[in-house]
Amino acid sequence: MTAPELACPLCGCTEFQQEQSRQDSKWGFTSHTMTLLICVQCRYVLHFYDRHSIFDFD
């Protein structure tokens, strides 16, 4: 079984620019690392909290 292909929920494009992001909690005690996938067609941003996803980004 292969993983499904990721598509933008707005325009259906399957090409993304990958970026890394870090967000601190409200009080600054924790920091969360996220992977951002930005649609190259409409610039919609999909964010993923950790590596536990059905989509492979590597």
mmCIF file of N, CA and C in Angstrom:
data_model
loop_
_atom_site.group_PDB
_atom_site.id
_atom_site.type_symbol
_atom_site.label_atom_id
_atom_site.label_comp_id
_atom_site.label_asym_id
_atom_site.label_seq_id
_atom_site.Cartn_x
_atom_site.Cartn_y
_atom_site.Cartn_z
ATOM 1 N N MET A 1 0.846 -1.184 0.000
ATOM 2 C CA MET A 1 0.000 0.000 0.000
ATOM 3 C C MET A 1 0.888 1.244 0.000
ATOM 4 N N THR A 2 0.638 2.174 -0.897
ATOM 5 C CA THR A 2 1.426 3.407 -0.975
ATOM 6 C C THR A 2 0.662 4.550 -0.319
ATOM 7 N N ALA A 3 1.415 5.529 0.157
ATOM 8 C CA ALA A 3 0.805 6.702 0.781
ATOM 9 C C ALA A 3 0.099 7.537 -0.280
ATOM 10 N N PRO A 4 -1.034 8.144 0.058
ATOM 11 C CA PRO A 4 -1.726 8.999 -0.912
ATOM 12 C C PRO A 4 -0.904 10.248 -1.223
ATOM 13 N N GLU A 5 -1.123 10.804 -2.414
ATOM 14 C CA GLU A 5 -0.405 12.015 -2.802
ATOM 15 C C GLU A 5 -1.082 13.225 -2.154
ATOM 16 N N LEU A 6 -0.277 14.083 -1.577
ATOM 17 C CA LEU A 6 -0.786 15.279 -0.928
ATOM 18 C C LEU A 6 -1.204 16.301 -1.982
ATOM 19 N N ALA A 7 -2.395 16.874 -1.811
ATOM 20 C CA ALA A 7 -2.901 17.903 -2.722
ATOM 21 C C ALA A 7 -3.448 19.069 -1.905
ATOM 22 N N CYS A 8 -3.301 20.256 -2.429
ATOM 23 C CA CYS A 8 -3.810 21.462 -1.771
ATOM 24 C C CYS A 8 -5.335 21.377 -1.671
ATOM 25 N N PRO A 9 -5.902 21.636 -0.491
ATOM 26 C CA PRO A 9 -7.358 21.572 -0.342
ATOM 27 C C PRO A 9 -8.104 22.697 -1.065
ATOM 28 N N LEU A 10 -7.403 23.766 -1.430
ATOM 29 C CA LEU A 10 -8.066 24.876 -2.121
ATOM 30 C C LEU A 10 -8.051 24.732 -3.634
ATOM 31 N N CYS A 11 -6.865 24.451 -4.204
ATOM 32 C CA CYS A 11 -6.750 24.447 -5.666
ATOM 33 C C CYS A 11 -6.422 23.081 -6.263
ATOM 34 N N GLY A 12 -6.063 22.098 -5.425
ATOM 35 C CA GLY A 12 -5.763 20.764 -5.916
ATOM 36 C C GLY A 12 -4.343 20.573 -6.429
ATOM 37 N N CYS A 13 -3.515 21.581 -6.366
ATOM 38 C CA CYS A 13 -2.123 21.488 -6.820
ATOM 39 C C CYS A 13 -1.357 20.484 -5.946
ATOM 40 N N THR A 14 -0.407 19.772 -6.530
ATOM 41 C CA THR A 14 0.360 18.778 -5.781
ATOM 42 C C THR A 14 1.822 19.176 -5.604
ATOM 43 N N GLU A 15 2.174 20.421 -5.905
ATOM 44 C CA GLU A 15 3.550 20.903 -5.725
ATOM 45 C C GLU A 15 3.597 21.874 -4.553
ATOM 46 N N PHE A 16 4.582 21.643 -3.663
ATOM 47 C CA PHE A 16 4.689 22.444 -2.450
ATOM 48 C C PHE A 16 6.122 22.871 -2.205
ATOM 49 N N GLN A 17 6.274 24.024 -1.577
ATOM 50 C CA GLN A 17 7.561 24.501 -1.072
ATOM 51 C C GLN A 17 7.592 24.104 0.400
ATOM 52 N N GLN A 18 8.673 23.463 0.859
ATOM 53 C CA GLN A 18 8.762 22.998 2.235
ATOM 54 C C GLN A 18 9.602 23.951 3.073
ATOM 55 N N GLU A 19 9.087 24.318 4.234
ATOM 56 C CA GLU A 19 9.787 25.190 5.177
ATOM 57 C C GLU A 19 9.664 24.609 6.580
ATOM 58 N N GLN A 20 10.571 24.999 7.465
ATOM 59 C CA GLN A 20 10.519 24.607 8.870
ATOM 60 C C GLN A 20 10.103 25.825 9.685
ATOM 61 N N SER A 21 9.326 25.586 10.744
ATOM 62 C CA SER A 21 8.861 26.664 11.592
ATOM 63 C C SER A 21 8.957 26.232 13.048
ATOM 64 N N ARG A 22 9.132 27.194 13.923
ATOM 65 C CA ARG A 22 9.121 26.913 15.356
ATOM 66 C C ARG A 22 8.212 27.927 16.026
ATOM 67 N N GLN A 23 7.362 27.436 16.909
ATOM 68 C CA GLN A 23 6.428 28.308 17.607
ATOM 69 C C GLN A 23 6.557 28.065 19.101
ATOM 70 N N ASP A 24 6.677 29.130 19.867
ATOM 71 C CA ASP A 24 6.742 29.017 21.319
ATOM 72 C C ASP A 24 5.343 29.022 21.899
ATOM 73 N N SER A 25 5.187 28.385 23.048
ATOM 74 C CA SER A 25 3.890 28.378 23.716
ATOM 75 C C SER A 25 3.591 29.767 24.272
ATOM 76 N N LYS A 26 2.386 29.943 24.744
ATOM 77 C CA LYS A 26 1.954 31.240 25.249
ATOM 78 C C LYS A 26 2.872 31.763 26.355
ATOM 79 N N TRP A 27 3.297 30.888 27.246
ATOM 80 C CA TRP A 27 4.129 31.310 28.358
ATOM 81 C C TRP A 27 5.608 31.102 28.095
ATOM 82 N N GLY A 28 5.976 30.536 26.954
ATOM 83 C CA GLY A 28 7.372 30.384 26.597
ATOM 84 C C GLY A 28 8.075 29.185 27.196
ATOM 85 N N PHE A 29 7.339 28.274 27.821
ATOM 86 C CA PHE A 29 7.970 27.107 28.443
ATOM 87 C C PHE A 29 8.268 26.000 27.438
ATOM 88 N N THR A 30 7.495 25.928 26.370
ATOM 89 C CA THR A 30 7.710 24.879 25.370
ATOM 90 C C THR A 30 7.833 25.498 23.992
ATOM 91 N N SER A 31 8.487 24.765 23.110
ATOM 92 C CA SER A 31 8.668 25.196 21.733
ATOM 93 C C SER A 31 8.230 24.058 20.829
ATOM 94 N N HIS A 32 7.480 24.368 19.791
ATOM 95 C CA HIS A 32 6.946 23.358 18.894
ATOM 96 C C HIS A 32 7.536 23.554 17.495
ATOM 97 N N THR A 33 8.098 22.489 16.944
ATOM 98 C CA THR A 33 8.650 22.527 15.596
ATOM 99 C C THR A 33 7.611 21.983 14.633
ATOM 100 N N MET A 34 7.409 22.703 13.532
ATOM 101 C CA MET A 34 6.423 22.291 12.539
ATOM 102 C C MET A 34 7.051 22.291 11.154
ATOM 103 N N THR A 35 6.512 21.448 10.298
ATOM 104 C CA THR A 35 6.860 21.453 8.892
ATOM 105 C C THR A 35 5.737 22.162 8.158
ATOM 106 N N LEU A 36 6.089 23.175 7.376
ATOM 107 C CA LEU A 36 5.103 23.916 6.596
ATOM 108 C C LEU A 36 5.253 23.540 5.134
ATOM 109 N N LEU A 37 4.154 23.229 4.492
ATOM 110 C CA LEU A 37 4.145 22.992 3.057
ATOM 111 C C LEU A 37 3.304 24.088 2.438
ATOM 112 N N ILE A 38 3.900 24.873 1.538
ATOM 113 C CA ILE A 38 3.252 26.020 0.932
ATOM 114 C C ILE A 38 2.946 25.693 -0.524
ATOM 115 N N CYS A 39 1.695 25.762 -0.892
ATOM 116 C CA CYS A 39 1.274 25.457 -2.258
ATOM 117 C C CYS A 39 1.927 26.454 -3.216
ATOM 118 N N VAL A 40 2.558 25.943 -4.280
ATOM 119 C CA VAL A 40 3.229 26.834 -5.220
ATOM 120 C C VAL A 40 2.254 27.572 -6.121
ATOM 121 N N GLN A 41 1.011 27.112 -6.185
ATOM 122 C CA GLN A 41 0.024 27.752 -7.050
ATOM 123 C C GLN A 41 -0.760 28.854 -6.332
ATOM 124 N N CYS A 42 -1.339 28.539 -5.159
ATOM 125 C CA CYS A 42 -2.187 29.534 -4.476
ATOM 126 C C CYS A 42 -1.604 30.041 -3.159
ATOM 127 N N ARG A 43 -0.447 29.475 -2.733
ATOM 128 C CA ARG A 43 0.282 29.877 -1.523
ATOM 129 C C ARG A 43 -0.436 29.499 -0.225
ATOM 130 N N TYR A 44 -1.392 28.583 -0.274
ATOM 131 C CA TYR A 44 -2.048 28.078 0.934
ATOM 132 C C TYR A 44 -1.013 27.304 1.755
ATOM 133 N N VAL A 45 -1.034 27.453 3.076
ATOM 134 C CA VAL A 45 -0.045 26.817 3.937
ATOM 135 C C VAL A 45 -0.671 25.647 4.689
ATOM 136 N N LEU A 46 -0.062 24.482 4.528
ATOM 137 C CA LEU A 46 -0.428 23.303 5.308
ATOM 138 C C LEU A 46 0.642 23.134 6.375
ATOM 139 N N HIS A 47 0.242 22.953 7.625
ATOM 140 C CA HIS A 47 1.243 22.788 8.671
ATOM 141 C C HIS A 47 1.073 21.426 9.343
ATOM 142 N N PHE A 48 2.214 20.816 9.637
ATOM 143 C CA PHE A 48 2.260 19.505 10.268
ATOM 144 C C PHE A 48 3.089 19.619 11.524
ATOM 145 N N TYR A 49 2.554 19.113 12.633
ATOM 146 C CA TYR A 49 3.162 19.293 13.947
ATOM 147 C C TYR A 49 4.400 18.440 14.161
ATOM 148 N N ASP A 50 4.373 17.187 13.731
ATOM 149 C CA ASP A 50 5.538 16.328 13.932
ATOM 150 C C ASP A 50 5.681 15.379 12.756
ATOM 151 N N ARG A 51 6.539 14.418 12.865
ATOM 152 C CA ARG A 51 6.808 13.518 11.742
ATOM 153 C C ARG A 51 5.817 12.363 11.644
ATOM 154 N N HIS A 52 4.830 12.293 12.491
ATOM 155 C CA HIS A 52 3.864 11.200 12.470
ATOM 156 C C HIS A 52 2.716 11.544 11.525
ATOM 157 N N SER A 53 2.959 11.368 10.238
ATOM 158 C CA SER A 53 1.979 11.694 9.218
ATOM 159 C C SER A 53 1.983 10.601 8.167
ATOM 160 N N ILE A 54 0.902 10.476 7.415
ATOM 161 C CA ILE A 54 0.850 9.491 6.343
ATOM 162 C C ILE A 54 1.621 9.970 5.114
ATOM 163 N N PHE A 55 2.017 11.259 5.110
ATOM 164 C CA PHE A 55 2.760 11.809 3.981
ATOM 165 C C PHE A 55 4.242 11.842 4.310
ATOM 166 N N ASP A 56 5.096 11.440 3.376
ATOM 167 C CA ASP A 56 6.527 11.410 3.589
ATOM 168 C C ASP A 56 7.139 12.674 2.993
ATOM 169 N N PHE A 57 7.776 13.506 3.808
ATOM 170 C CA PHE A 57 8.323 14.792 3.351
ATOM 171 C C PHE A 57 9.798 14.721 3.006
ATOM 172 N N ASP A 58 10.455 13.607 3.271
ATOM 173 C CA ASP A 58 11.895 13.527 3.021
ATOM 174 C C ASP A 58 12.208 13.077 1.624
#
